Amino acid sequence: MSFMEKVIDEKKQGSALAMEPIKENGRKLFIESYGCQMNFSDSEIVASILAKEGFNTTQTLEDADLVLVNTCSIRDKAELTVRKRLEKYNAVKRTNPKMKVGVLGCMAERLKEKFLEEEKIVDLVVGPDAYKDLPNLIEEIDEGRNAVNVILSKEETYGDISPVRLQSNGVSALVSITRGCDNMCTFCVVPFTRGRERSRNPQSILQEVEDLANKGYKEVTLLGQNVDSYLWYGGGLKKDFEKATEMQKATSVGFAQLLEMVTKSQPKMRVRFSTSNPQDMTLDVIETMAKYKNICNHIHLPVQSGSNRILKKMNRLHTREEYFELIDNIKKIIPDCAISQDMITGFPTETEEDHQDTLSLMEYVKYSFGFMFAYSERPGTLAGRKFEDDIPEKIKKRRLQEVIDLQQIHSRHRATQQIGKVVEVLVERESKKSNLHWSGRNSQSSTVIFPKENYKIGDFVNVKINDCTTATLLGEAVGYSDNN
Ligand code: SAH
Ligand code: F3S
C-alpha cells in the first residue's frame, strides 16, 4: 500500500459496524462512520444508546430499517464522499421504501435543517452533542415527521455511557477524554461542528479503562481534538475554568495527571493518546511518558506549516522556533520517541518561500509518518470568510506532492533505523497480505509484520526487525515480552 493509500485507508474509508442488541425490537440498524477516530468512538456511543432501544445491527445495508452515517466536514472531499454514500442509500431505498436515513456528526452540525432540503433522502439530522436525544428523534420520524437536533452542549461528554465496542479486534480501544476544541485554527471547521472544549470526569475514564482491561483489552488510546488541554475541575467548559471556585481549582486534574492515573491504574496496558497540539503540550506530559514504560513512545504533533507567517495566519499559537524547542525537549527526554505530523499545503497567500520553510522544518524533525493535505476552504471558518483561497489547485497539489515525497524519505529513514533492533509488538490482527503473518504495532506506532508461529492476537511479542518497507517493519519473533 502506498503512503497516500494508507492515509485514505485510515482517514476516509467508512466502515459498517455490527453488534448485539440488549433487547430486540425487530428493527435493524446499519451504522457507518467516516472521518476521524472521534467519529468512530462516537458511533460506539450511538450504538450503545440504540442497543438499549432494542435495535439489532446489520452489516447489510439492504436489510436496514434505520441507516445512520456519521459524517466528516474537515475537507470538501470528505463531504463529497458522504453525499456519494447518500446516493447509494437512495438507490437502496427504492427497494425498501420504509428505510429511514439519519446523518450524524460534523456535516449534520454544519448544515443543520439545510440537509433536509439538499438531500431528500435524509429523515434525521443529529449533531455530535445530541445523541442521547436519538430515541425521541426516532419516535418523531416513525410518526412521519423529519427530526433535527443540532444543539451543542456545555457539559455533554457521554461519560455515563458505556460504548459498545464495534468492529473491534478485542485488543485496542478508543477512549474519549475531551470533546470540542477552543483553538480556533482559522482553517478548521471543528470548533463550529463540535463546539467548545470540555473534559470528561477522570473517574469515568478510569472506570472505562478498567472495564476494558477486565474484558481482555491490552491497549487504550485516549482521544481528544487537543488532549494536552484536558482539564477536569468538576464539569463545565474549559474556558470557564477562571470562574471555578478555589477548591475546584486546587483539585483540578490536567492531562499529565490523567495520563499518570490511567497508566498507574493498569500497568500492564499500553496507553496511547491523540492528538497533541504543540501550543498546549507541556514538559510534564513528556516526563510522565518517560517515567512509565507502558505509555507508548509516539506523539502525533501536527504543525500544519513551517512558516512563521503562515502559522500566525492559521492562528496556531506558536512559532517555528518554539516548535523546534519542543521537538528538542522530546528527543532529549525520550530519545526513541516517534513524532508524526499533519501538514497543509496551499493555505491562502502561501509563497514558495513559506513552502520551503515547511520542507526545511520537516528536514529538521524527520517525522516517522504524517497526514498531508491540500488546503480546502471551509465555509464559516475565519479563513473561509476573510482570506481569498488564492493558491491555484495545481500549485497546492504540486507542493503537497513535494511534502509527501519528503515524508516518504523520512519514513523510510526512521524505519531503517529500527533494523537490527528487538521491539515489543502487540499483536492486533492477521497481516493483510499474508495469512501466515501477524500484524501489530511497536511502542512508536510502526506496523510490524512477523511469522505467526504459536503467538496469538493480544500477545506482547519481542520481534527482531530484519527489514522494512517505507512504513512497515518486517521481522521475526524472539519470544514473549515480560508484559504478558
Ligand atoms: N486536533 C485535531 C485536528 C483535526 S483535523 C485532531 O485531533 O487531529 C485533522 C487535520 O486535518 C488537521 O490537523 C489539518 O492538518 C487537516 N485540516 C483541517 N482543516 C483543514 C482544511 N480546511 N483544509 C485542509 N486540511 C485541513
Ligand atoms: Fe481544528 Fe486546530 Fe482544534 S486543527 S480541531 S481548531 S486544534
Short mmCIF file of C-alpha atoms and ligand atoms in Angstrom, two decimals:
data_model
loop_
_atom_site.label_atom_id
_atom_site.label_comp_id
_atom_site.label_asym_id
_atom_site.label_seq_id
_atom_site.Cartn_x
_atom_site.Cartn_y
_atom_site.Cartn_z
CA MET A 1 0.00 0.00 0.00
CA SER A 2 1.41 3.43 -0.91
CA PHE A 3 1.66 6.14 1.69
CA MET A 4 -1.30 8.09 0.31
CA GLU A 5 -3.41 4.95 0.09
CA LYS A 6 -2.63 4.36 3.74
CA VAL A 7 -3.80 7.87 4.59
CA ILE A 8 -7.01 7.29 2.67
CA ASP A 9 -7.42 3.89 4.29
CA GLU A 10 -7.04 5.32 7.76
CA LYS A 11 -8.83 8.61 7.43
CA LYS A 12 -11.57 8.38 4.87
CA GLN A 13 -12.94 4.91 4.49
CA GLY A 14 -16.31 4.34 6.04
CA SER A 15 -16.99 1.11 7.77
CA ALA A 16 -20.14 -0.64 8.83
CA LEU A 17 -20.46 -1.91 12.35
CA ALA A 18 -22.22 -4.86 13.94
CA MET A 19 -23.34 -5.61 17.47
CA GLU A 20 -25.86 -7.49 19.60
CA PRO A 21 -28.90 -5.62 20.98
CA ILE A 22 -29.81 -5.68 24.68
CA LYS A 23 -33.49 -6.26 23.87
CA GLU A 24 -34.98 -6.97 20.44
CA ASN A 25 -37.49 -4.65 18.79
CA GLY A 26 -37.30 -6.39 15.44
CA ARG A 27 -35.68 -3.38 13.76
CA LYS A 28 -32.32 -3.37 12.11
CA LEU A 29 -29.72 -0.62 12.29
CA PHE A 30 -26.92 -0.10 9.78
CA ILE A 31 -24.35 2.41 11.05
CA GLU A 32 -21.18 3.56 9.34
CA SER A 33 -18.52 6.16 10.12
CA TYR A 34 -16.31 8.50 8.14
CA GLY A 35 -13.51 10.81 9.29
CA CYS A 36 -11.52 10.96 12.50
CA GLN A 37 -11.16 8.48 15.34
CA MET A 38 -13.56 10.60 17.39
CA ASN A 39 -16.35 9.77 14.93
CA PHE A 40 -15.62 6.05 15.23
CA SER A 41 -15.67 6.42 19.01
CA ASP A 42 -18.95 8.39 18.85
CA SER A 43 -20.57 5.68 16.72
CA GLU A 44 -19.86 3.24 19.55
CA ILE A 45 -21.75 5.58 21.88
CA VAL A 46 -24.67 5.82 19.42
CA ALA A 47 -24.73 2.03 19.06
CA SER A 48 -24.91 1.73 22.84
CA ILE A 49 -27.81 4.20 23.08
CA LEU A 50 -29.74 2.41 20.32
CA ALA A 51 -28.99 -1.07 21.67
CA LYS A 52 -30.94 -0.03 24.77
CA GLU A 53 -33.83 0.80 22.41
CA GLY A 54 -33.67 -2.74 21.05
CA PHE A 55 -32.05 -2.09 17.68
CA ASN A 56 -30.32 -5.08 16.20
CA THR A 57 -27.43 -4.09 13.93
CA THR A 58 -26.82 -5.43 10.49
CA GLN A 59 -23.81 -5.21 8.19
CA THR A 60 -26.09 -5.42 5.16
CA LEU A 61 -27.38 -2.05 4.03
CA GLU A 62 -30.28 -3.66 2.13
CA ASP A 63 -31.65 -5.19 5.36
CA ALA A 64 -31.69 -1.96 7.38
CA ASP A 65 -34.76 -0.23 8.81
CA LEU A 66 -32.58 2.62 10.03
CA VAL A 67 -29.36 3.77 8.34
CA LEU A 68 -27.08 6.16 10.25
CA VAL A 69 -23.98 7.73 8.76
CA ASN A 70 -21.51 9.52 10.99
CA THR A 71 -20.07 12.30 8.83
CA CYS A 72 -16.94 14.42 8.47
CA SER A 73 -16.69 18.07 7.33
CA ILE A 74 -12.95 18.63 7.63
CA ARG A 75 -12.34 18.98 3.89
CA ASP A 76 -14.67 19.40 0.95
CA LYS A 77 -13.73 15.92 -0.29
CA ALA A 78 -14.86 14.32 2.98
CA GLU A 79 -18.30 15.86 2.49
CA LEU A 80 -18.47 14.72 -1.15
CA THR A 81 -17.76 11.16 -0.03
CA VAL A 82 -20.77 11.28 2.27
CA ARG A 83 -23.01 12.76 -0.46
CA LYS A 84 -21.99 9.88 -2.74
CA ARG A 85 -22.96 7.45 0.03
CA LEU A 86 -26.38 9.11 0.29
CA GLU A 87 -26.89 8.39 -3.43
CA LYS A 88 -26.27 4.73 -2.70
CA TYR A 89 -28.79 4.79 0.19
CA ASN A 90 -31.26 6.39 -2.20
CA ALA A 91 -30.90 3.52 -4.64
CA VAL A 92 -31.48 1.01 -1.82
CA LYS A 93 -34.48 2.92 -0.52
CA ARG A 94 -36.25 2.35 -3.84
CA THR A 95 -36.39 -1.35 -2.98
CA ASN A 96 -37.04 -0.76 0.73
CA PRO A 97 -39.28 2.35 0.98
CA LYS A 98 -39.71 2.03 4.78
CA MET A 99 -35.99 2.53 5.36
CA LYS A 100 -35.15 5.72 7.33
CA VAL A 101 -31.88 7.62 6.91
CA GLY A 102 -30.15 9.75 9.53
CA VAL A 103 -26.95 11.82 9.36
CA LEU A 104 -24.82 12.26 12.46
CA GLY A 105 -21.62 14.16 13.20
CA CYS A 106 -19.93 17.21 11.78
CA MET A 107 -21.84 17.58 8.49
CA ALA A 108 -25.10 17.33 10.42
CA GLU A 109 -23.94 20.12 12.71
CA ARG A 110 -22.66 22.27 9.86
CA LEU A 111 -25.66 22.00 7.56
CA LYS A 112 -28.47 21.60 10.13
CA GLU A 113 -32.01 21.81 8.61
CA LYS A 114 -30.47 22.62 5.22
CA PHE A 115 -29.53 18.94 4.99
CA LEU A 116 -33.22 18.01 4.73
CA GLU A 117 -33.68 20.38 1.78
CA GLU A 118 -30.47 19.47 0.00
CA GLU A 119 -30.76 15.70 0.37
CA LYS A 120 -34.35 14.48 0.14
CA ILE A 121 -33.32 11.03 1.33
CA VAL A 122 -32.46 12.33 4.82
CA ASP A 123 -35.11 11.97 7.58
CA LEU A 124 -32.98 12.72 10.62
CA VAL A 125 -30.13 15.19 11.38
CA VAL A 126 -28.28 14.85 14.69
CA GLY A 127 -25.23 16.81 15.85
CA PRO A 128 -22.35 15.38 17.94
CA ASP A 129 -23.74 16.54 21.30
CA ALA A 130 -27.34 15.36 20.79
CA TYR A 131 -27.02 11.57 20.57
CA LYS A 132 -28.87 10.99 23.85
CA ASP A 133 -31.93 12.50 22.16
CA LEU A 134 -31.89 9.82 19.43
CA PRO A 135 -34.69 7.68 20.97
CA ASN A 136 -37.05 10.71 20.91
CA LEU A 137 -35.95 11.75 17.44
CA ILE A 138 -36.53 8.25 16.11
CA GLU A 139 -40.07 8.36 17.54
CA GLU A 140 -40.60 11.58 15.59
CA ILE A 141 -39.51 10.08 12.29
CA ASP A 142 -41.58 6.95 12.99
CA GLU A 143 -44.61 9.26 13.08
CA GLY A 144 -43.66 10.61 9.67
CA ARG A 145 -42.00 13.88 10.66
CA ASN A 146 -38.40 14.83 9.93
CA ALA A 147 -36.32 15.37 13.06
CA VAL A 148 -33.36 17.64 13.76
CA ASN A 149 -31.30 18.19 16.92
CA VAL A 150 -28.04 20.07 16.49
CA ILE A 151 -27.81 21.75 19.90
CA LEU A 152 -24.22 21.99 21.10
CA SER A 153 -23.71 21.36 24.78
CA LYS A 154 -21.60 22.88 27.55
CA GLU A 155 -21.46 19.67 29.55
CA GLU A 156 -22.06 16.62 27.39
CA THR A 157 -19.13 14.19 27.45
CA TYR A 158 -21.13 10.91 27.31
CA GLY A 159 -19.10 9.91 30.38
CA ASP A 160 -22.07 7.89 31.68
CA ILE A 161 -22.44 5.80 28.51
CA SER A 162 -20.51 2.62 28.20
CA PRO A 163 -19.64 2.41 24.49
CA VAL A 164 -20.34 -0.81 22.64
CA ARG A 165 -17.04 -1.92 21.09
CA LEU A 166 -17.82 -2.24 17.41
CA GLN A 167 -15.65 -3.91 14.80
CA SER A 168 -13.05 -4.27 17.49
CA ASN A 169 -10.14 -6.70 17.49
CA GLY A 170 -10.65 -7.04 21.26
CA VAL A 171 -7.12 -5.73 21.80
CA SER A 172 -7.11 -1.96 21.29
CA ALA A 173 -9.86 0.53 22.15
CA LEU A 174 -10.55 4.26 21.84
CA VAL A 175 -11.47 6.18 25.00
CA SER A 176 -12.62 9.75 24.57
CA ILE A 177 -11.40 12.23 27.22
CA THR A 178 -12.37 15.63 25.85
CA ARG A 179 -14.94 16.95 23.39
CA GLY A 180 -14.85 20.06 21.22
CA CYS A 181 -11.97 22.44 20.57
CA ASP A 182 -11.28 26.04 21.61
CA ASN A 183 -8.22 26.59 19.48
CA MET A 184 -9.93 28.23 16.53
CA CYS A 185 -7.28 27.47 13.92
CA THR A 186 -8.51 29.74 11.11
CA PHE A 187 -8.83 26.89 8.55
CA CYS A 188 -10.67 24.44 10.78
CA VAL A 189 -14.37 23.68 10.97
CA VAL A 190 -14.15 21.52 14.13
CA PRO A 191 -14.76 24.28 16.72
CA PHE A 192 -18.01 25.04 14.85
CA THR A 193 -19.19 21.46 14.47
CA ARG A 194 -18.08 20.06 17.82
CA GLY A 195 -18.45 23.12 19.98
CA ARG A 196 -16.45 24.42 22.91
CA GLU A 197 -13.99 22.29 24.74
CA ARG A 198 -14.97 20.29 27.82
CA SER A 199 -13.30 17.44 29.64
CA ARG A 200 -14.66 14.18 30.91
CA ASN A 201 -14.67 13.13 34.56
CA PRO A 202 -11.43 11.20 35.26
CA GLN A 203 -13.30 8.65 37.36
CA SER A 204 -15.50 7.68 34.41
CA ILE A 205 -12.37 7.42 32.23
CA LEU A 206 -10.65 5.16 34.77
CA GLN A 207 -13.83 3.07 35.04
CA GLU A 208 -13.99 2.62 31.27
CA VAL A 209 -10.32 1.63 31.10
CA GLU A 210 -10.80 -0.86 33.93
CA ASP A 211 -13.81 -2.41 32.15
CA LEU A 212 -11.69 -2.76 29.02
CA ALA A 213 -8.86 -4.40 30.96
CA ASN A 214 -11.34 -6.84 32.52
CA LYS A 215 -12.57 -7.72 29.02
CA GLY A 216 -9.01 -8.53 27.95
CA TYR A 217 -8.11 -5.34 26.08
CA LYS A 218 -4.37 -4.62 26.05
CA GLU A 219 -4.22 -1.04 24.76
CA VAL A 220 -6.21 2.19 25.05
CA THR A 221 -5.92 5.40 23.04
CA LEU A 222 -7.04 8.49 24.96
CA LEU A 223 -8.81 10.67 22.42
CA GLY A 224 -9.44 14.37 22.05
CA GLN A 225 -9.01 17.13 19.48
CA ASN A 226 -6.33 18.55 21.76
CA VAL A 227 -5.59 16.11 24.61
CA ASP A 228 -2.93 18.30 26.27
CA SER A 229 -5.61 20.81 27.03
CA TYR A 230 -7.55 18.28 29.16
CA LEU A 231 -8.73 19.94 32.38
CA TRP A 232 -11.27 18.48 34.81
CA TYR A 233 -12.49 20.79 37.57
CA GLY A 234 -15.89 19.26 38.23
CA GLY A 235 -17.50 19.73 34.81
CA GLY A 236 -18.16 22.69 32.51
CA LEU A 237 -16.33 24.37 29.69
CA LYS A 238 -12.56 24.76 29.70
CA LYS A 239 -12.96 28.48 29.03
CA ASP A 240 -14.95 28.87 32.28
CA PHE A 241 -12.14 27.48 34.44
CA GLU A 242 -11.30 31.03 35.58
CA LYS A 243 -14.73 31.21 37.21
CA ALA A 244 -14.21 27.97 39.17
CA THR A 245 -14.02 28.06 42.98
CA GLU A 246 -10.63 27.93 44.71
CA MET A 247 -11.49 24.41 45.85
CA GLN A 248 -12.27 23.31 42.28
CA LYS A 249 -9.02 24.84 41.03
CA ALA A 250 -6.97 23.18 43.76
CA THR A 251 -8.37 19.74 42.96
CA SER A 252 -8.38 20.08 39.17
CA VAL A 253 -6.79 17.36 37.01
CA GLY A 254 -4.65 18.19 33.97
CA PHE A 255 -3.56 15.90 31.15
CA ALA A 256 -0.22 14.78 32.64
CA GLN A 257 -2.03 13.79 35.85
CA LEU A 258 -4.77 11.97 33.95
CA LEU A 259 -2.18 10.11 31.91
CA GLU A 260 -0.40 9.06 35.08
CA MET A 261 -3.67 7.98 36.73
CA VAL A 262 -4.65 5.82 33.77
CA THR A 263 -1.17 4.36 33.42
CA LYS A 264 -0.80 3.51 37.10
CA SER A 265 -4.28 2.02 37.30
CA GLN A 266 -3.45 -0.51 34.54
CA PRO A 267 0.32 -1.06 34.47
CA LYS A 268 0.01 -3.96 32.00
CA MET A 269 -1.99 -1.97 29.49
CA ARG A 270 -0.42 0.12 26.77
CA VAL A 271 -1.55 3.74 26.80
CA ARG A 272 -1.58 5.98 23.72
CA PHE A 273 -3.07 9.41 23.19
CA SER A 274 -4.03 11.61 20.26
CA THR A 275 -3.94 14.45 19.22
CA SER A 276 -1.36 16.79 20.77
CA ASN A 277 -1.23 20.46 19.96
CA PRO A 278 2.26 22.00 20.18
CA GLN A 279 0.99 25.12 21.91
CA ASP A 280 -0.56 23.11 24.75
CA MET A 281 1.89 20.26 25.13
CA THR A 282 3.88 20.72 28.35
CA LEU A 283 7.08 19.14 29.63
CA ASP A 284 5.27 17.31 32.43
CA VAL A 285 3.44 15.23 29.79
CA ILE A 286 6.76 14.23 28.19
CA GLU A 287 8.26 13.49 31.60
CA THR A 288 5.26 11.33 32.50
CA MET A 289 5.72 9.43 29.24
CA ALA A 290 9.38 8.85 30.09
CA LYS A 291 8.51 7.64 33.61
CA TYR A 292 6.14 4.83 32.60
CA LYS A 293 7.10 2.03 30.27
CA ASN A 294 3.51 1.32 29.31
CA ILE A 295 2.94 4.79 27.79
CA CYS A 296 3.80 4.42 24.12
CA ASN A 297 6.66 6.48 22.70
CA HIS A 298 4.75 8.23 19.97
CA ILE A 299 3.44 11.78 19.79
CA HIS A 300 1.17 12.91 17.00
CA LEU A 301 2.12 16.58 16.89
CA PRO A 302 0.51 18.36 13.91
CA VAL A 303 2.25 21.57 12.90
CA GLN A 304 0.44 22.39 9.58
CA SER A 305 3.20 24.69 8.25
CA GLY A 306 6.87 25.53 8.79
CA SER A 307 6.47 29.24 8.07
CA ASN A 308 6.04 31.66 10.96
CA ARG A 309 3.94 33.98 8.81
CA ILE A 310 1.54 31.18 7.83
CA LEU A 311 1.42 29.75 11.37
CA LYS A 312 0.29 33.17 12.57
CA LYS A 313 -2.33 33.46 9.83
CA MET A 314 -3.56 29.99 10.79
CA ASN A 315 -3.85 31.15 14.44
CA ARG A 316 -1.50 28.41 15.52
CA LEU A 317 -0.19 30.00 18.70
CA HIS A 318 3.47 29.03 18.46
CA THR A 319 6.44 29.84 16.23
CA ARG A 320 8.65 27.52 14.23
CA GLU A 321 11.43 28.14 16.81
CA GLU A 322 9.14 27.19 19.73
CA TYR A 323 8.15 24.03 17.87
CA PHE A 324 11.83 23.11 17.44
CA GLU A 325 12.38 23.68 21.14
CA LEU A 326 9.53 21.28 21.92
CA ILE A 327 10.95 18.69 19.49
CA ASP A 328 14.39 19.06 21.09
CA ASN A 329 12.89 18.51 24.54
CA ILE A 330 11.02 15.41 23.38
CA LYS A 331 14.19 13.98 21.85
CA LYS A 332 16.19 14.81 24.97
CA ILE A 333 13.73 13.25 27.41
CA ILE A 334 12.62 10.30 25.21
CA PRO A 335 15.38 9.69 22.61
CA ASP A 336 13.46 6.97 20.74
CA CYS A 337 10.12 8.82 20.62
CA ALA A 338 8.36 8.73 17.25
CA ILE A 339 6.82 12.02 16.13
CA SER A 340 4.22 12.32 13.40
CA GLN A 341 2.63 15.31 11.68
CA ASP A 342 -0.38 16.79 9.90
CA MET A 343 0.52 19.31 7.21
CA ILE A 344 -1.49 21.64 4.98
CA THR A 345 -0.15 22.96 1.66
CA GLY A 346 -1.50 25.97 -0.21
CA PHE A 347 -3.00 27.91 2.69
CA PRO A 348 -4.05 31.40 1.46
CA THR A 349 -1.07 33.60 0.49
CA GLU A 350 1.45 30.72 0.92
CA THR A 351 4.58 31.61 -1.10
CA GLU A 352 7.29 29.31 -2.42
CA GLU A 353 9.43 30.58 0.45
CA ASP A 354 6.78 29.58 3.02
CA HIS A 355 6.58 26.18 1.36
CA GLN A 356 10.37 25.82 1.58
CA ASP A 357 10.07 26.62 5.30
CA THR A 358 7.70 23.67 5.61
CA LEU A 359 10.16 21.38 3.85
CA SER A 360 13.07 22.57 6.00
CA LEU A 361 11.03 22.10 9.18
CA MET A 362 10.33 18.53 8.08
CA GLU A 363 14.01 18.05 7.41
CA TYR A 364 14.79 19.13 10.97
CA VAL A 365 12.25 16.82 12.62
CA LYS A 366 12.34 13.84 10.23
CA TYR A 367 8.87 12.64 11.20
CA SER A 368 8.11 8.92 11.35
CA PHE A 369 4.91 9.44 9.38
CA GLY A 370 2.30 12.06 8.59
CA PHE A 371 -1.08 13.01 7.17
CA MET A 372 -0.79 15.65 4.49
CA PHE A 373 -3.50 17.69 2.79
CA ALA A 374 -4.06 20.44 0.25
CA TYR A 375 -5.91 23.37 1.83
CA SER A 376 -9.67 23.12 1.45
CA GLU A 377 -11.66 26.25 2.22
CA ARG A 378 -14.39 25.60 4.79
CA PRO A 379 -17.47 27.84 4.91
CA GLY A 380 -17.87 29.71 8.19
CA THR A 381 -14.24 29.48 9.30
CA LEU A 382 -12.25 32.69 9.70
CA ALA A 383 -10.04 31.78 6.72
CA GLY A 384 -13.16 31.00 4.68
CA ARG A 385 -14.66 34.40 5.49
CA LYS A 386 -11.61 36.63 5.45
CA PHE A 387 -8.91 35.14 3.20
CA GLU A 388 -9.15 34.56 -0.50
CA ASP A 389 -8.41 30.92 -1.44
CA ASP A 390 -5.76 32.28 -3.79
CA ILE A 391 -3.33 29.41 -4.37
CA PRO A 392 -4.21 27.62 -7.63
CA GLU A 393 -5.15 23.95 -7.20
CA LYS A 394 -2.21 22.92 -9.38
CA ILE A 395 0.28 24.64 -7.09
CA LYS A 396 -1.37 23.27 -3.93
CA LYS A 397 -1.13 19.76 -5.39
CA ARG A 398 2.48 20.16 -6.51
CA ARG A 399 3.52 21.38 -3.07
CA LEU A 400 1.54 18.56 -1.47
CA GLN A 401 3.38 16.04 -3.61
CA GLU A 402 6.73 17.52 -2.55
CA VAL A 403 5.74 17.26 1.09
CA ILE A 404 4.56 13.64 0.61
CA ASP A 405 7.76 12.70 -1.24
CA LEU A 406 9.94 14.14 1.52
CA GLN A 407 7.86 12.39 4.18
CA GLN A 408 8.38 9.09 2.38
CA ILE A 409 12.13 9.58 2.53
CA HIS A 410 11.91 10.35 6.25
CA SER A 411 9.53 7.43 6.95
CA ARG A 412 11.97 5.07 5.28
CA HIS A 413 14.88 6.64 7.21
CA ARG A 414 13.03 6.14 10.51
CA ALA A 415 12.05 2.57 9.59
CA THR A 416 15.64 1.73 8.58
CA GLN A 417 16.85 2.92 12.00
CA GLN A 418 14.83 0.06 13.54
CA ILE A 419 16.61 -2.70 11.60
CA GLY A 420 18.58 -4.97 13.91
CA LYS A 421 16.62 -3.90 17.00
CA VAL A 422 14.31 -6.08 19.09
CA VAL A 423 10.99 -4.29 19.64
CA GLU A 424 7.90 -5.18 21.66
CA VAL A 425 4.87 -5.72 19.43
CA LEU A 426 1.24 -6.03 20.50
CA VAL A 427 -0.37 -8.48 18.05
CA GLU A 428 -3.52 -6.88 16.63
CA ARG A 429 -4.56 -8.79 13.52
CA GLU A 430 -3.54 -11.03 10.67
CA SER A 431 -1.38 -9.32 8.07
CA LYS A 432 -3.50 -8.08 5.15
CA LYS A 433 -1.01 -9.58 2.71
CA SER A 434 -0.36 -13.00 4.26
CA ASN A 435 -2.36 -15.33 6.49
CA LEU A 436 0.91 -16.77 7.78
CA HIS A 437 1.94 -13.48 9.38
CA TRP A 438 0.72 -11.35 12.28
CA SER A 439 0.46 -7.57 12.19
CA GLY A 440 0.86 -5.38 15.25
CA ARG A 441 2.49 -2.15 16.36
CA ASN A 442 5.53 -1.31 18.41
CA SER A 443 5.59 1.45 21.01
CA GLN A 444 6.43 4.01 18.27
CA SER A 445 3.25 3.09 16.34
CA SER A 446 5.15 1.46 13.46
CA THR A 447 3.37 -1.52 11.95
CA VAL A 448 5.40 -4.71 12.41
CA ILE A 449 4.81 -7.91 10.39
CA PHE A 450 6.23 -11.26 11.51
CA PRO A 451 5.57 -15.01 11.05
CA LYS A 452 2.76 -16.24 13.32
CA GLU A 453 4.40 -19.31 14.88
CA ASN A 454 2.35 -20.07 18.02
CA TYR A 455 1.63 -16.49 19.02
CA LYS A 456 -1.91 -15.15 19.07
CA ILE A 457 -3.82 -11.89 18.86
CA GLY A 458 -3.38 -9.89 22.10
CA ASP A 459 0.11 -11.25 22.88
CA PHE A 460 3.02 -8.92 23.56
CA VAL A 461 5.87 -10.37 21.49
CA ASN A 462 9.52 -9.34 21.18
CA VAL A 463 10.30 -9.12 17.48
CA LYS A 464 13.72 -8.74 15.89
CA ILE A 465 13.49 -6.35 12.94
CA ASN A 466 15.29 -7.66 9.84
CA ASP A 467 13.95 -5.47 7.05
CA CYS A 468 11.50 -2.68 6.24
CA THR A 469 9.38 -1.10 3.52
CA THR A 470 8.65 2.66 3.58
CA ALA A 471 6.26 2.42 6.50
CA THR A 472 6.31 -1.19 7.71
CA LEU A 473 8.85 -3.17 9.73
CA LEU A 474 9.44 -6.85 8.94
CA GLY A 475 10.87 -9.24 11.49
CA GLU A 476 10.74 -12.50 13.42
CA ALA A 477 9.62 -13.28 16.95
CA VAL A 478 12.29 -13.98 19.53
CA GLY A 479 9.92 -14.69 22.45
CA TYR A 480 7.14 -13.30 24.65
CA SER A 481 7.84 -9.91 26.20
CA ASP A 482 7.65 -9.73 30.00
CA ASN A 483 4.43 -7.69 29.72
CA ASN A 484 2.20 -10.75 29.12
N1 SAH B 1 -6.76 18.44 16.55
C1 SAH B 1 -7.36 17.61 15.59
C2 SAH B 1 -7.22 18.07 14.21
C3 SAH B 1 -8.41 17.70 13.48
S1 SAH B 1 -8.39 17.96 11.83
C4 SAH B 1 -7.05 16.14 15.77
O1 SAH B 1 -7.43 15.58 16.73
O2 SAH B 1 -6.44 15.50 14.90
C5 SAH B 1 -7.11 16.86 11.25
C6 SAH B 1 -6.22 17.54 10.28
O3 SAH B 1 -6.93 17.91 9.12
C7 SAH B 1 -5.60 18.84 10.77
O4 SAH B 1 -4.51 18.65 11.63
C8 SAH B 1 -5.23 19.51 9.49
O5 SAH B 1 -3.96 19.11 9.03
C9 SAH B 1 -6.26 18.98 8.49
N2 SAH B 1 -7.24 20.03 8.17
C10 SAH B 1 -8.12 20.64 8.98
N3 SAH B 1 -8.82 21.56 8.31
C11 SAH B 1 -8.37 21.55 7.04
C12 SAH B 1 -8.69 22.31 5.87
N4 SAH B 1 -9.60 23.28 5.90
N5 SAH B 1 -8.02 22.01 4.71
C13 SAH B 1 -7.08 21.04 4.69
N6 SAH B 1 -6.75 20.31 5.76
C14 SAH B 1 -7.37 20.56 6.93
FE1 F3S B 2 -9.04 22.14 14.42
FE2 F3S B 2 -6.99 23.44 15.39
FE3 F3S B 2 -8.79 22.38 17.04
S1 F3S B 2 -6.95 21.96 13.72
S2 F3S B 2 -9.58 20.62 15.93
S3 F3S B 2 -9.15 24.04 15.63
S4 F3S B 2 -6.56 22.39 17.27
#
